Coordinates of C-alpha atoms in Angstrom, one line a residue:
M1058 CA 216.8 111.0 1.2
L1059 CA 215.8 113.4 -1.5
L1060 CA 218.6 114.1 -4.0
D1061 CA 218.7 116.8 -6.7
G1062 CA 221.2 119.1 -8.2
L1063 CA 224.6 118.8 -9.4
S1064 CA 230.3 120.8 -10.2
D1065 CA 232.0 121.3 -13.3
R1066 CA 233.4 117.9 -14.4
P1067 CA 234.2 116.6 -17.9
V1068 CA 231.8 114.0 -19.2
R1069 CA 231.7 111.6 -22.1
S1070 CA 230.1 112.6 -25.4
R1071 CA 226.5 111.6 -26.1
G1072 CA 225.8 108.0 -26.9
Q1073 CA 223.8 105.0 -26.0
A1074 CA 223.8 103.1 -22.7
K1075 CA 225.7 99.8 -22.6
N1076 CA 223.2 97.2 -21.6
A1077 CA 223.0 93.5 -22.4
S1078 CA 219.3 93.7 -22.8
A1079 CA 219.8 96.0 -25.7
L1080 CA 220.9 92.9 -27.6
S1081 CA 217.9 90.9 -26.7
P1082 CA 216.4 88.8 -29.6
K1083 CA 213.0 90.0 -28.3
K1084 CA 213.9 93.6 -29.2
S1085 CA 212.0 94.9 -32.3
D1086 CA 213.9 97.4 -34.4
S1087 CA 210.7 98.3 -36.2
E1088 CA 209.0 99.1 -32.9
Q1089 CA 211.9 101.4 -31.9
V1090 CA 211.8 103.2 -35.2
A1091 CA 208.0 103.7 -34.9
F1092 CA 208.3 104.9 -31.3
K1093 CA 210.8 107.6 -32.4
E1094 CA 208.7 108.6 -35.4
K1095 CA 205.4 108.9 -33.4
L1096 CA 206.8 110.5 -30.3
P1097 CA 206.5 114.2 -31.6
A1098 CA 202.8 113.6 -32.4
R1099 CA 202.2 112.0 -29.0
I1100 CA 203.8 115.0 -27.2
E1101 CA 201.8 117.4 -29.4
A1102 CA 198.6 115.7 -28.4
I1103 CA 199.4 116.1 -24.7
R1104 CA 200.4 119.7 -25.3
A1105 CA 197.0 120.4 -27.0
E1106 CA 195.0 119.4 -24.0
A1107 CA 197.4 120.5 -21.2
E1108 CA 196.8 123.8 -19.4
R1109 CA 200.5 124.1 -18.4
P1110 CA 203.8 124.1 -20.4
V1111 CA 204.8 120.5 -21.3
R1112 CA 208.2 119.1 -20.4
L1113 CA 209.7 115.8 -21.4
F1114 CA 211.6 113.6 -18.9
C1115 CA 213.0 110.1 -18.9
Q1116 CA 212.6 107.8 -15.9
D1117 CA 214.3 104.7 -14.5
E1118 CA 215.6 103.1 -11.3
S1119 CA 219.0 101.8 -10.3
R1120 CA 220.3 99.6 -7.5
F1121 CA 223.3 100.5 -5.3
G1122 CA 224.9 98.0 -2.9
I1123 CA 228.0 97.7 -0.7
M1124 CA 229.5 95.0 -3.0
P1125 CA 232.2 97.1 -4.8
I1126 CA 231.5 97.9 -8.4
T1127 CA 234.3 96.6 -10.7
R1128 CA 235.4 97.9 -14.1
G1129 CA 238.1 97.1 -16.6
C1130 CA 241.6 98.4 -15.7
I1131 CA 244.7 99.1 -17.8
T1132 CA 248.0 97.9 -16.2
L1133 CA 251.5 97.2 -17.3
S1134 CA 252.0 93.9 -19.1
G1135 CA 252.1 91.1 -16.6
V1136 CA 250.7 93.2 -13.8
K1137 CA 247.4 92.1 -12.3
P1138 CA 245.4 94.9 -10.6
I1139 CA 244.4 94.3 -7.0
Q1140 CA 240.8 95.1 -5.9
Q1141 CA 239.6 95.0 -2.3
K1142 CA 236.3 93.2 -2.1
K1143 CA 233.9 92.9 0.8
P1144 CA 231.0 90.5 0.2
G1145 CA 227.8 92.2 1.2
Y1146 CA 224.2 92.3 0.2
Q1147 CA 222.9 95.5 1.7
N1148 CA 221.5 97.9 -1.0
F1149 CA 219.1 100.7 -1.8
Y1150 CA 217.5 102.1 -4.9
L1151 CA 217.4 105.4 -6.6
Y1152 CA 214.3 106.3 -8.6
G1153 CA 215.1 109.1 -11.1
A1154 CA 213.9 111.3 -13.9
V1155 CA 216.0 113.6 -16.1
E1156 CA 215.0 116.2 -18.7
P1157 CA 217.3 115.5 -21.7
K1158 CA 216.8 119.0 -23.0
T1159 CA 218.0 120.8 -19.8
G1160 CA 219.6 118.3 -17.5
K1161 CA 217.1 119.1 -14.8
R1162 CA 216.2 116.1 -12.6
F1163 CA 214.5 114.6 -9.7
L1164 CA 215.9 111.6 -7.7
L1165 CA 214.4 109.8 -4.7
E1166 CA 216.0 107.1 -2.6
R1167 CA 214.0 104.1 -1.4
E1168 CA 214.9 100.8 0.2
S1169 CA 213.0 98.6 -2.2
L1170 CA 211.9 98.5 -5.9
D1171 CA 208.1 98.2 -6.0
S1172 CA 204.9 100.0 -6.8
N1173 CA 204.9 101.7 -3.4
G1174 CA 208.3 103.2 -4.1
F1175 CA 207.2 104.2 -7.6
Q1176 CA 204.1 105.9 -6.2
D1177 CA 206.3 107.9 -3.8
F1178 CA 208.5 108.8 -6.7
L1179 CA 205.5 110.0 -8.9
D1180 CA 204.1 112.1 -6.0
G1181 CA 207.5 113.7 -5.3
F1182 CA 208.2 114.3 -9.0
S1183 CA 204.8 115.9 -9.5
R1184 CA 205.5 118.3 -6.6
W1185 CA 209.0 119.1 -7.7
F1186 CA 207.8 120.3 -11.1
P1187 CA 204.3 121.8 -10.2
Q1188 CA 204.2 124.5 -12.9
S1189 CA 204.3 122.1 -15.9
T1190 CA 202.6 119.0 -17.4
N1191 CA 205.4 116.4 -17.2
I1192 CA 205.8 113.6 -19.6
L1193 CA 207.7 110.6 -18.3
I1194 CA 209.2 108.1 -20.8
L1195 CA 209.8 104.8 -19.0
D1196 CA 210.2 101.1 -19.5
N1197 CA 207.5 98.4 -19.0
G1198 CA 208.4 97.3 -15.5
R1199 CA 205.5 95.6 -13.9
F1200 CA 205.3 98.0 -11.0
H1201 CA 205.2 100.9 -13.5
K1202 CA 201.8 99.6 -14.5
A1203 CA 200.4 98.5 -11.2
N1204 CA 196.6 99.0 -11.0
K1205 CA 196.8 100.6 -7.5
L1206 CA 199.0 103.5 -8.8
T1207 CA 197.5 107.0 -8.8
I1208 CA 199.1 109.1 -11.5
P1209 CA 199.3 112.7 -10.5
E1210 CA 197.3 115.2 -12.5
N1211 CA 200.3 116.9 -14.0
V1212 CA 202.1 113.7 -15.0
R1213 CA 201.7 111.6 -18.2
L1214 CA 203.3 108.3 -18.9
I1215 CA 204.7 107.1 -22.3
F1216 CA 206.1 103.6 -22.3
L1217 CA 209.1 102.6 -24.3
P1218 CA 209.0 99.5 -26.7
P1219 CA 210.0 96.3 -24.8
Y1220 CA 213.7 95.6 -24.3
S1221 CA 214.8 99.1 -25.4
P1222 CA 217.0 100.5 -22.7
E1223 CA 219.2 102.2 -25.4
L1224 CA 216.3 104.6 -26.1
N1225 CA 216.3 105.7 -22.5
P1226 CA 219.2 108.2 -21.8
I1227 CA 218.9 108.0 -18.0
E1228 CA 220.7 104.7 -18.4
R1229 CA 223.8 106.7 -19.3
F1230 CA 223.4 108.8 -16.2
W1231 CA 223.4 105.7 -14.0
E1232 CA 226.4 104.3 -15.9
D1233 CA 228.4 107.5 -15.4
L1234 CA 227.5 107.6 -11.7
K1235 CA 228.6 104.0 -11.2
D1236 CA 231.8 104.6 -13.1
H1237 CA 232.8 107.2 -10.5
L1238 CA 231.9 104.7 -7.7
A1239 CA 233.8 101.8 -9.2
F1240 CA 236.5 100.2 -7.0
D1241 CA 235.3 102.1 -3.9
L1242 CA 235.0 100.0 -0.8
H1243 CA 232.3 101.0 1.7
E1244 CA 232.1 99.4 5.1
T1245 CA 228.5 100.3 5.7
L1246 CA 225.4 101.2 3.7
S1247 CA 225.4 104.7 5.3
E1248 CA 228.9 105.3 3.9
L1249 CA 227.8 104.3 0.4
K1250 CA 224.7 106.5 0.6
E1251 CA 226.9 109.5 1.6
R1252 CA 229.3 108.8 -1.3
V1253 CA 226.4 108.5 -3.8
S1254 CA 224.9 111.7 -2.5
E1255 CA 228.3 113.5 -2.8
K1256 CA 228.7 112.3 -6.4
L1257 CA 225.1 113.2 -7.4
H1258 CA 225.5 116.8 -6.1
S1259 CA 228.7 117.2 -8.2
Y1260 CA 226.8 117.1 -11.4
T1261 CA 225.7 120.3 -13.2
D1262 CA 222.6 120.6 -15.3
E1263 CA 225.0 121.0 -18.3
A1264 CA 226.8 117.7 -17.5
V1265 CA 223.5 115.8 -17.2
A1266 CA 222.2 117.3 -20.5
S1267 CA 225.5 116.2 -22.2
L1268 CA 225.0 112.7 -21.0
T1269 CA 221.2 112.4 -21.6
G1270 CA 220.4 114.8 -24.5
Y1271 CA 219.6 112.2 -27.1
Q1272 CA 218.8 114.0 -30.3
Y1273 CA 215.5 112.2 -31.0
L1274 CA 214.2 113.3 -27.6
V1275 CA 215.4 116.9 -27.8
D1276 CA 213.9 117.2 -31.3
A1277 CA 210.6 115.7 -30.1
A1278 CA 210.4 118.1 -27.2
N1279 CA 211.1 121.0 -29.5
A1280 CA 208.7 120.0 -32.2

């Protein structure tokens, strides 16, 4: 299933993704600062050798399963909320990339999270934006660096510092999507896929840009 596109719906203001790994003791604040400072120059170097316009995207993957997503819930004092639960372990993955400046995006569904799926994503992403040289900012997942990968001619990879999900705004896109799926009970994986597709197509470019337009990335893309 190929998913792209997006209805007018209020979204949260810009911020950073909530992620436990953002608090990892292995995270280096100095590496994060250096990454932000050097990013404009790295983009400019790519722009200098590229024959097409250069665009900046952020990439990540997320898992979706039939086990219901739970969130905090406000109730009257002494009232406990009731949540239907159905244990289940069927799942699928979305590979995605968003352009923080515009909210444009490319999403691809796969049954597993591995280098084959990432290769399919890279090939599809390259074809989706054929008129530009496309920078992908992404994490250091092992399959992102697999030796057997073939990077398309119009794609460049820039890796984030280790343990730095808060620098990757697509994390907020996944979080917002899962907030809308929270408490939903799906009997089958096909029902869940249909629900996810429905939610994805409800986003506008403006909504996605509002979620993912981190200023350091927008400034770097405009530099």
